[in-house]
Amino acid sequence: MIPLKRRKVVPSGAGNTGNTGSEESSPNKFPQVILFLLERKMGASRRAFLSQLGRKKGLQVEEMFSERVTHVICENISGDEVVAWLESGVGGRGRSSAHLLDVSWFTESMRAGRPVEVLDRHRLQQQMREAEVVGFSAPSYACQRRTTLDNHNAILTDALSLLAENAELSGEDGRGVAFRRATAVLKGLPEPVTAVTQLVGLPCLGGHSLRVVKEVLESGASSEVEATKQSERFKALKVLTAIFGVGVKTAERWMREGIHDLQQLRDSGRTLDRSQRAGLQHYDDLNQPVTRPEADAVAAIVEEALAAVLPGATTTLIGGFRRGKLTGHDVDFLLTHPEEGREVGLMTKVVSWLETQGFLLYQKTTRNSYLEAEDGPARPSSNMDRFDRCLSIFKLPVEVKGEGLNPWRAVRVDLVVSPISQFAFALLGWTGSKLFERELRRWAGHEKAMSLSSHALYDKTQSRYLRASSEEEIFAYLGLEYIPPSERNA
């Protein structure tokens, strides 16, 4: 009788290195080297064999491609094909420092029992050499990057911004944010992009965005963007949501009822609320950009109102104009008083003065509802602030030349009142850009275990609020380099 073959017993926990579970894998001896073997043209069985061989030699071999990979091992494939694979989004996004190597480097390393030096003969050849195309690098979060108004890639960012807008108008907020983040990365680049290979490894640039960029670089336009511009639905939503007081859901409901433009809305006899009536009445003015001189003229009126109702109160121009923009779609002001508590009731007094003086065509005021809970902000926290706030349409006097011209124009103005104790947070939150602020909150939550709003910064690990009297202090709490307003145009 032939005895049964005794099974090999593996002690509990042995060989568990997080790779394939092979009992013959050796511990990772070379942590600075992370390999990924590209299956394409190599074949699944050969890839599995080589992966097991590499792990036996103590190398870390990843099953999935990621930004951690330092060496991409390929067989019977050109460098251009590998780059195209990386850009397609199928394999994720490659790091600009990752080596694209022929399998010969791997076999030489196996013979040597260690990763050998990468030589020119190991590198995959590309038609466009790295010396000719310099890749860009950028931090992952927009709040880590300095973005001025000097955009070197407007043709690319305009295309992605339009796709972001279309996604938002379609209720696809996730796709909209993805396009906005890709746009922000391109806005922050120091030079024009000349080849899509320069973008390999940059954060937030997924396969969809890269395909659009590549098409624009090669043909001067994106077919998807051009089709979106010609879409009747997109054009109708653009017109209707440009009415002050009209959101996407309202516009879509009107479209289902056959209303696609302003004249159809006027002829429909539909009952509009107060804000929508004002928005329709002053549509042309409100969709004409506000200039910096006009913003300064509104500021002078607000300062006059403060001087009349509460001497010592201050106003700060916020939003895009604080970031250095020369035009905007509205004008925002942050009001406060250097003595805590004196700002209570200030909004009511300012609005009353403006109405008495004939400066308001429309206004809607909301009261401050912010409460600081001892156990921290409510979860999930709201990104909307709770300050005293007035959404208004100003009747701004203008210099006119010629008969029949209107001596005033309608301008959208937001007034916000903050206690001095929350002023630094309100100033940071209301300066923008919108994506910069979103990324600040994401950084605070994901990287620092904190909760940031326009009211406060709460440290969850210490279970306490962090007080600040300046934006610089808030950046320091977050572990970020201070970025001035003029460089927050993400």
Short mmCIF file of N, CA and C in Angstrom, two decimals, residues 222-358:
data_model
loop_
_atom_site.label_atom_id
_atom_site.label_comp_id
_atom_site.label_asym_id
_atom_site.label_seq_id
_atom_site.Cartn_x
_atom_site.Cartn_y
_atom_site.Cartn_z
N SER A 222 -13.34 70.10 -29.72
CA SER A 222 -13.84 68.81 -29.27
C SER A 222 -15.20 68.57 -29.89
N SER A 223 -15.39 67.41 -30.50
CA SER A 223 -16.69 67.11 -31.11
C SER A 223 -17.79 67.04 -30.06
N GLU A 224 -17.45 66.55 -28.88
CA GLU A 224 -18.44 66.48 -27.79
C GLU A 224 -18.85 67.88 -27.34
N VAL A 225 -17.88 68.77 -27.22
CA VAL A 225 -18.18 70.14 -26.81
C VAL A 225 -19.04 70.84 -27.87
N GLU A 226 -18.67 70.67 -29.14
CA GLU A 226 -19.44 71.32 -30.21
C GLU A 226 -20.86 70.79 -30.27
N ALA A 227 -21.03 69.48 -30.06
CA ALA A 227 -22.37 68.90 -30.06
C ALA A 227 -23.19 69.43 -28.88
N THR A 228 -22.53 69.61 -27.75
CA THR A 228 -23.23 70.15 -26.57
C THR A 228 -23.70 71.57 -26.83
N LYS A 229 -22.84 72.37 -27.46
CA LYS A 229 -23.22 73.76 -27.77
C LYS A 229 -24.45 73.82 -28.66
N GLN A 230 -24.61 72.85 -29.55
CA GLN A 230 -25.73 72.85 -30.48
C GLN A 230 -26.97 72.16 -29.92
N SER A 231 -26.84 71.57 -28.74
CA SER A 231 -27.97 70.85 -28.14
C SER A 231 -29.08 71.83 -27.77
N GLU A 232 -30.29 71.56 -28.24
CA GLU A 232 -31.43 72.43 -27.93
C GLU A 232 -31.72 72.43 -26.43
N ARG A 233 -31.55 71.30 -25.80
CA ARG A 233 -31.79 71.22 -24.36
C ARG A 233 -30.79 72.10 -23.61
N PHE A 234 -29.51 71.99 -23.98
CA PHE A 234 -28.48 72.79 -23.30
C PHE A 234 -28.74 74.28 -23.50
N LYS A 235 -29.06 74.68 -24.71
CA LYS A 235 -29.30 76.10 -24.99
C LYS A 235 -30.51 76.62 -24.21
N ALA A 236 -31.57 75.82 -24.13
CA ALA A 236 -32.76 76.24 -23.40
C ALA A 236 -32.48 76.35 -21.90
N LEU A 237 -31.78 75.38 -21.36
CA LEU A 237 -31.45 75.42 -19.93
C LEU A 237 -30.55 76.61 -19.61
N LYS A 238 -29.62 76.92 -20.49
CA LYS A 238 -28.75 78.08 -20.28
C LYS A 238 -29.57 79.36 -20.19
N VAL A 239 -30.52 79.53 -21.08
CA VAL A 239 -31.34 80.74 -21.11
C VAL A 239 -32.23 80.82 -19.87
N LEU A 240 -32.90 79.75 -19.55
CA LEU A 240 -33.88 79.78 -18.46
C LEU A 240 -33.22 79.87 -17.09
N THR A 241 -32.12 79.15 -16.87
CA THR A 241 -31.45 79.22 -15.56
C THR A 241 -30.68 80.52 -15.38
N ALA A 242 -30.53 81.29 -16.47
CA ALA A 242 -29.90 82.61 -16.35
C ALA A 242 -30.87 83.65 -15.79
N ILE A 243 -32.14 83.25 -15.62
CA ILE A 243 -33.12 84.13 -14.97
C ILE A 243 -32.88 84.07 -13.47
N PHE A 244 -32.67 85.20 -12.84
CA PHE A 244 -32.49 85.27 -11.39
C PHE A 244 -33.68 84.61 -10.70
N GLY A 245 -33.39 83.65 -9.81
CA GLY A 245 -34.46 82.97 -9.09
C GLY A 245 -34.93 81.68 -9.73
N VAL A 246 -34.32 81.26 -10.85
CA VAL A 246 -34.73 80.05 -11.54
C VAL A 246 -33.61 79.02 -11.48
N GLY A 247 -33.92 77.84 -10.91
CA GLY A 247 -32.96 76.76 -10.84
C GLY A 247 -33.19 75.73 -11.92
N VAL A 248 -32.39 74.68 -11.91
CA VAL A 248 -32.46 73.66 -12.95
C VAL A 248 -33.81 72.94 -12.94
N LYS A 249 -34.30 72.58 -11.76
CA LYS A 249 -35.56 71.83 -11.69
C LYS A 249 -36.73 72.65 -12.24
N THR A 250 -36.76 73.93 -11.90
CA THR A 250 -37.82 74.79 -12.43
C THR A 250 -37.71 74.91 -13.94
N ALA A 251 -36.49 75.12 -14.44
CA ALA A 251 -36.29 75.24 -15.89
C ALA A 251 -36.71 73.96 -16.61
N GLU A 252 -36.37 72.80 -16.06
CA GLU A 252 -36.75 71.54 -16.70
C GLU A 252 -38.27 71.37 -16.72
N ARG A 253 -38.93 71.79 -15.65
CA ARG A 253 -40.39 71.69 -15.62
C ARG A 253 -41.01 72.58 -16.69
N TRP A 254 -40.48 73.78 -16.84
CA TRP A 254 -40.99 74.68 -17.88
C TRP A 254 -40.76 74.08 -19.27
N MET A 255 -39.58 73.47 -19.47
CA MET A 255 -39.27 72.89 -20.78
C MET A 255 -40.24 71.76 -21.11
N ARG A 256 -40.61 70.97 -20.11
CA ARG A 256 -41.59 69.90 -20.35
C ARG A 256 -42.95 70.47 -20.76
N GLU A 257 -43.18 71.71 -20.38
CA GLU A 257 -44.44 72.38 -20.72
C GLU A 257 -44.32 73.20 -22.01
N GLY A 258 -43.17 73.06 -22.69
CA GLY A 258 -43.01 73.73 -23.98
C GLY A 258 -42.39 75.11 -23.92
N ILE A 259 -41.86 75.51 -22.77
CA ILE A 259 -41.22 76.83 -22.63
C ILE A 259 -39.72 76.65 -22.77
N HIS A 260 -39.15 77.27 -23.82
CA HIS A 260 -37.71 77.12 -24.09
C HIS A 260 -36.97 78.45 -24.19
N ASP A 261 -37.67 79.57 -24.17
CA ASP A 261 -36.99 80.87 -24.25
C ASP A 261 -37.80 81.90 -23.48
N LEU A 262 -37.26 83.11 -23.41
CA LEU A 262 -37.88 84.17 -22.61
C LEU A 262 -39.24 84.59 -23.15
N GLN A 263 -39.35 84.67 -24.47
CA GLN A 263 -40.62 85.12 -25.04
C GLN A 263 -41.72 84.09 -24.78
N GLN A 264 -41.38 82.82 -24.89
CA GLN A 264 -42.36 81.79 -24.59
C GLN A 264 -42.79 81.85 -23.12
N LEU A 265 -41.84 82.18 -22.25
CA LEU A 265 -42.18 82.30 -20.83
C LEU A 265 -43.12 83.48 -20.60
N ARG A 266 -42.82 84.61 -21.25
CA ARG A 266 -43.68 85.79 -21.10
C ARG A 266 -45.08 85.51 -21.65
N ASP A 267 -45.14 84.81 -22.77
CA ASP A 267 -46.44 84.55 -23.41
C ASP A 267 -47.24 83.46 -22.69
N SER A 268 -46.58 82.69 -21.85
CA SER A 268 -47.26 81.55 -21.22
C SER A 268 -48.26 81.97 -20.15
N GLY A 269 -48.09 83.19 -19.64
CA GLY A 269 -48.97 83.64 -18.56
C GLY A 269 -48.69 82.94 -17.25
N ARG A 270 -47.57 82.25 -17.17
CA ARG A 270 -47.23 81.52 -15.95
C ARG A 270 -47.03 82.48 -14.78
N THR A 271 -47.50 82.06 -13.61
CA THR A 271 -47.32 82.86 -12.40
C THR A 271 -45.90 82.66 -11.88
N LEU A 272 -45.17 83.74 -11.73
CA LEU A 272 -43.79 83.70 -11.25
C LEU A 272 -43.72 84.25 -9.83
N ASP A 273 -42.75 83.76 -9.06
CA ASP A 273 -42.58 84.34 -7.73
C ASP A 273 -41.84 85.67 -7.85
N ARG A 274 -41.65 86.32 -6.72
CA ARG A 274 -41.13 87.69 -6.72
C ARG A 274 -39.73 87.76 -7.32
N SER A 275 -38.86 86.81 -6.97
CA SER A 275 -37.49 86.84 -7.49
C SER A 275 -37.47 86.56 -8.99
N GLN A 276 -38.31 85.64 -9.45
CA GLN A 276 -38.36 85.32 -10.88
C GLN A 276 -38.91 86.48 -11.70
N ARG A 277 -39.89 87.19 -11.16
CA ARG A 277 -40.41 88.37 -11.87
C ARG A 277 -39.33 89.43 -12.02
N ALA A 278 -38.56 89.63 -10.93
CA ALA A 278 -37.47 90.61 -11.00
C ALA A 278 -36.39 90.14 -11.97
N GLY A 279 -36.10 88.83 -11.95
CA GLY A 279 -35.08 88.28 -12.84
C GLY A 279 -35.46 88.41 -14.29
N LEU A 280 -36.72 88.17 -14.61
CA LEU A 280 -37.18 88.29 -16.00
C LEU A 280 -37.21 89.75 -16.43
N GLN A 281 -37.67 90.62 -15.53
CA GLN A 281 -37.77 92.05 -15.86
C GLN A 281 -36.40 92.65 -16.15
N HIS A 282 -35.39 92.24 -15.40
CA HIS A 282 -34.04 92.84 -15.53
C HIS A 282 -33.05 91.85 -16.14
N TYR A 283 -33.55 90.94 -16.99
CA TYR A 283 -32.73 89.85 -17.53
C TYR A 283 -31.49 90.36 -18.24
N ASP A 284 -31.64 91.32 -19.12
CA ASP A 284 -30.49 91.80 -19.91
C ASP A 284 -29.42 92.40 -19.03
N ASP A 285 -29.82 93.24 -18.08
CA ASP A 285 -28.84 93.86 -17.18
C ASP A 285 -28.12 92.81 -16.35
N LEU A 286 -28.87 91.86 -15.78
CA LEU A 286 -28.28 90.89 -14.86
C LEU A 286 -27.38 89.89 -15.56
N ASN A 287 -27.52 89.76 -16.88
CA ASN A 287 -26.65 88.87 -17.64
C ASN A 287 -25.56 89.63 -18.40
N GLN A 288 -25.42 90.90 -18.07
CA GLN A 288 -24.31 91.70 -18.58
C GLN A 288 -23.26 91.77 -17.48
N PRO A 289 -22.00 91.47 -17.78
CA PRO A 289 -20.97 91.46 -16.73
C PRO A 289 -20.89 92.78 -15.98
N VAL A 290 -20.66 92.68 -14.68
CA VAL A 290 -20.43 93.85 -13.84
C VAL A 290 -18.95 94.18 -13.89
N THR A 291 -18.61 95.44 -14.14
CA THR A 291 -17.20 95.84 -14.23
C THR A 291 -16.67 96.23 -12.85
N ARG A 292 -15.36 96.31 -12.73
CA ARG A 292 -14.76 96.71 -11.46
C ARG A 292 -15.18 98.14 -11.06
N PRO A 293 -15.20 99.11 -11.98
CA PRO A 293 -15.69 100.44 -11.60
C PRO A 293 -17.13 100.41 -11.08
N GLU A 294 -17.97 99.57 -11.66
CA GLU A 294 -19.35 99.46 -11.18
C GLU A 294 -19.38 98.83 -9.79
N ALA A 295 -18.51 97.84 -9.56
CA ALA A 295 -18.42 97.24 -8.23
C ALA A 295 -17.97 98.27 -7.20
N ASP A 296 -17.03 99.12 -7.58
CA ASP A 296 -16.56 100.18 -6.68
C ASP A 296 -17.68 101.18 -6.40
N ALA A 297 -18.52 101.45 -7.40
CA ALA A 297 -19.64 102.38 -7.21
C ALA A 297 -20.65 101.80 -6.22
N VAL A 298 -20.91 100.48 -6.32
CA VAL A 298 -21.80 99.84 -5.34
C VAL A 298 -21.17 99.89 -3.96
N ALA A 299 -19.86 99.66 -3.87
CA ALA A 299 -19.15 99.70 -2.59
C ALA A 299 -19.31 101.06 -1.92
N ALA A 300 -19.24 102.12 -2.70
CA ALA A 300 -19.40 103.47 -2.15
C ALA A 300 -20.79 103.65 -1.54
N ILE A 301 -21.81 103.09 -2.19
CA ILE A 301 -23.18 103.18 -1.67
C ILE A 301 -23.30 102.40 -0.36
N VAL A 302 -22.72 101.19 -0.31
CA VAL A 302 -22.78 100.38 0.91
C VAL A 302 -22.04 101.07 2.04
N GLU A 303 -20.90 101.67 1.76
CA GLU A 303 -20.14 102.40 2.79
C GLU A 303 -20.95 103.58 3.32
N GLU A 304 -21.65 104.26 2.44
CA GLU A 304 -22.50 105.38 2.86
C GLU A 304 -23.61 104.89 3.78
N ALA A 305 -24.19 103.72 3.45
CA ALA A 305 -25.24 103.15 4.28
C ALA A 305 -24.71 102.80 5.67
N LEU A 306 -23.53 102.19 5.73
CA LEU A 306 -22.95 101.83 7.03
C LEU A 306 -22.66 103.06 7.87
N ALA A 307 -22.13 104.08 7.24
CA ALA A 307 -21.81 105.31 7.98
C ALA A 307 -23.08 105.93 8.57
N ALA A 308 -24.19 105.75 7.87
CA ALA A 308 -25.44 106.35 8.32
C ALA A 308 -26.09 105.56 9.45
N VAL A 309 -25.98 104.22 9.40
CA VAL A 309 -26.73 103.41 10.37
C VAL A 309 -25.88 102.87 11.52
N LEU A 310 -24.57 102.70 11.32
CA LEU A 310 -23.70 102.19 12.38
C LEU A 310 -22.26 102.61 12.15
N PRO A 311 -21.90 103.82 12.57
CA PRO A 311 -20.52 104.29 12.42
C PRO A 311 -19.53 103.29 13.04
N GLY A 312 -18.45 103.04 12.34
CA GLY A 312 -17.45 102.08 12.81
C GLY A 312 -17.57 100.74 12.14
N ALA A 313 -18.73 100.44 11.57
CA ALA A 313 -18.90 99.18 10.83
C ALA A 313 -18.10 99.24 9.54
N THR A 314 -17.64 98.10 9.07
CA THR A 314 -16.79 98.05 7.87
C THR A 314 -17.40 97.15 6.81
N THR A 315 -17.00 97.37 5.57
CA THR A 315 -17.41 96.52 4.46
C THR A 315 -16.18 96.10 3.67
N THR A 316 -16.17 94.86 3.21
CA THR A 316 -15.06 94.31 2.42
C THR A 316 -15.62 93.71 1.14
N LEU A 317 -15.06 94.11 0.02
CA LEU A 317 -15.45 93.54 -1.27
C LEU A 317 -14.88 92.13 -1.36
N ILE A 318 -15.73 91.13 -1.58
CA ILE A 318 -15.29 89.74 -1.58
C ILE A 318 -15.59 89.10 -2.94
N GLY A 319 -15.56 87.80 -3.03
CA GLY A 319 -15.83 87.12 -4.29
C GLY A 319 -14.72 87.32 -5.30
N GLY A 320 -15.10 87.23 -6.58
CA GLY A 320 -14.12 87.31 -7.66
C GLY A 320 -13.36 88.61 -7.72
N PHE A 321 -14.00 89.71 -7.35
CA PHE A 321 -13.29 90.99 -7.39
C PHE A 321 -12.15 91.02 -6.38
N ARG A 322 -12.31 90.36 -5.23
CA ARG A 322 -11.20 90.30 -4.27
C ARG A 322 -10.06 89.46 -4.83
N ARG A 323 -10.37 88.52 -5.71
CA ARG A 323 -9.33 87.69 -6.33
C ARG A 323 -8.67 88.38 -7.51
N GLY A 324 -9.10 89.60 -7.83
CA GLY A 324 -8.46 90.36 -8.89
C GLY A 324 -9.20 90.36 -10.21
N LYS A 325 -10.38 89.76 -10.28
CA LYS A 325 -11.12 89.74 -11.53
C LYS A 325 -11.59 91.15 -11.89
N LEU A 326 -11.64 91.43 -13.18
CA LEU A 326 -12.05 92.75 -13.66
C LEU A 326 -13.55 92.80 -13.92
N THR A 327 -14.20 91.65 -14.05
CA THR A 327 -15.64 91.59 -14.25
C THR A 327 -16.21 90.43 -13.43
N GLY A 328 -17.51 90.46 -13.21
CA GLY A 328 -18.17 89.40 -12.48
C GLY A 328 -19.65 89.39 -12.78
N HIS A 329 -20.35 88.36 -12.31
CA HIS A 329 -21.79 88.31 -12.56
C HIS A 329 -22.57 88.97 -11.43
N ASP A 330 -21.90 89.22 -10.28
CA ASP A 330 -22.53 89.95 -9.19
C ASP A 330 -21.44 90.59 -8.33
N VAL A 331 -21.87 91.28 -7.28
CA VAL A 331 -20.93 91.93 -6.37
C VAL A 331 -21.28 91.49 -4.95
N ASP A 332 -20.28 91.03 -4.20
CA ASP A 332 -20.50 90.52 -2.85
C ASP A 332 -19.74 91.36 -1.83
N PHE A 333 -20.40 91.61 -0.68
CA PHE A 333 -19.78 92.39 0.38
C PHE A 333 -19.94 91.67 1.72
N LEU A 334 -18.88 91.73 2.53
CA LEU A 334 -18.90 91.18 3.88
C LEU A 334 -18.87 92.35 4.86
N LEU A 335 -19.90 92.44 5.69
CA LEU A 335 -20.04 93.53 6.65
C LEU A 335 -19.77 93.02 8.06
N THR A 336 -19.17 93.85 8.89
CA THR A 336 -18.93 93.49 10.29
C THR A 336 -18.69 94.75 11.10
N HIS A 337 -18.51 94.57 12.40
CA HIS A 337 -18.15 95.66 13.30
C HIS A 337 -17.05 95.14 14.22
N PRO A 338 -16.02 95.94 14.49
CA PRO A 338 -14.90 95.45 15.29
C PRO A 338 -15.26 95.07 16.72
N GLU A 339 -16.44 95.46 17.18
CA GLU A 339 -16.88 95.10 18.53
C GLU A 339 -17.93 94.00 18.43
N GLU A 340 -17.61 92.83 19.00
CA GLU A 340 -18.51 91.68 18.94
C GLU A 340 -19.90 92.03 19.46
N GLY A 341 -20.92 91.69 18.70
CA GLY A 341 -22.30 91.92 19.09
C GLY A 341 -22.91 93.18 18.49
N ARG A 342 -22.07 94.15 18.11
CA ARG A 342 -22.59 95.39 17.53
C ARG A 342 -23.18 95.15 16.14
N GLU A 343 -22.82 94.02 15.51
CA GLU A 343 -23.33 93.74 14.16
C GLU A 343 -24.77 93.22 14.19
N VAL A 344 -25.28 92.86 15.36
CA VAL A 344 -26.64 92.34 15.46
C VAL A 344 -27.64 93.42 15.02
N GLY A 345 -28.51 93.08 14.09
CA GLY A 345 -29.49 94.04 13.58
C GLY A 345 -28.96 94.94 12.48
N LEU A 346 -27.68 94.80 12.14
CA LEU A 346 -27.08 95.69 11.14
C LEU A 346 -27.72 95.50 9.77
N MET A 347 -27.99 94.26 9.37
CA MET A 347 -28.55 94.02 8.04
C MET A 347 -29.90 94.72 7.87
N THR A 348 -30.75 94.62 8.88
CA THR A 348 -32.07 95.26 8.80
C THR A 348 -31.93 96.76 8.59
N LYS A 349 -31.01 97.37 9.31
CA LYS A 349 -30.81 98.82 9.19
C LYS A 349 -30.26 99.20 7.81
N VAL A 350 -29.30 98.42 7.31
CA VAL A 350 -28.71 98.72 6.00
C VAL A 350 -29.75 98.59 4.90
N VAL A 351 -30.52 97.50 4.92
CA VAL A 351 -31.54 97.28 3.89
C VAL A 351 -32.59 98.37 3.93
N SER A 352 -33.00 98.77 5.13
CA SER A 352 -33.99 99.84 5.27
C SER A 352 -33.46 101.15 4.68
N TRP A 353 -32.19 101.46 4.95
CA TRP A 353 -31.58 102.70 4.41
C TRP A 353 -31.53 102.63 2.89
N LEU A 354 -31.11 101.49 2.33
CA LEU A 354 -31.01 101.36 0.87
C LEU A 354 -32.38 101.49 0.21
N GLU A 355 -33.41 100.93 0.85
CA GLU A 355 -34.76 101.04 0.29
C GLU A 355 -35.25 102.48 0.34
N THR A 356 -34.97 103.15 1.44
CA THR A 356 -35.39 104.55 1.59
C THR A 356 -34.74 105.43 0.53
N GLN A 357 -33.48 105.12 0.21
CA GLN A 357 -32.74 105.92 -0.77
C GLN A 357 -33.04 105.51 -2.21
N GLY A 358 -33.87 104.47 -2.39
CA GLY A 358 -34.26 104.06 -3.74
C GLY A 358 -33.24 103.22 -4.48
#
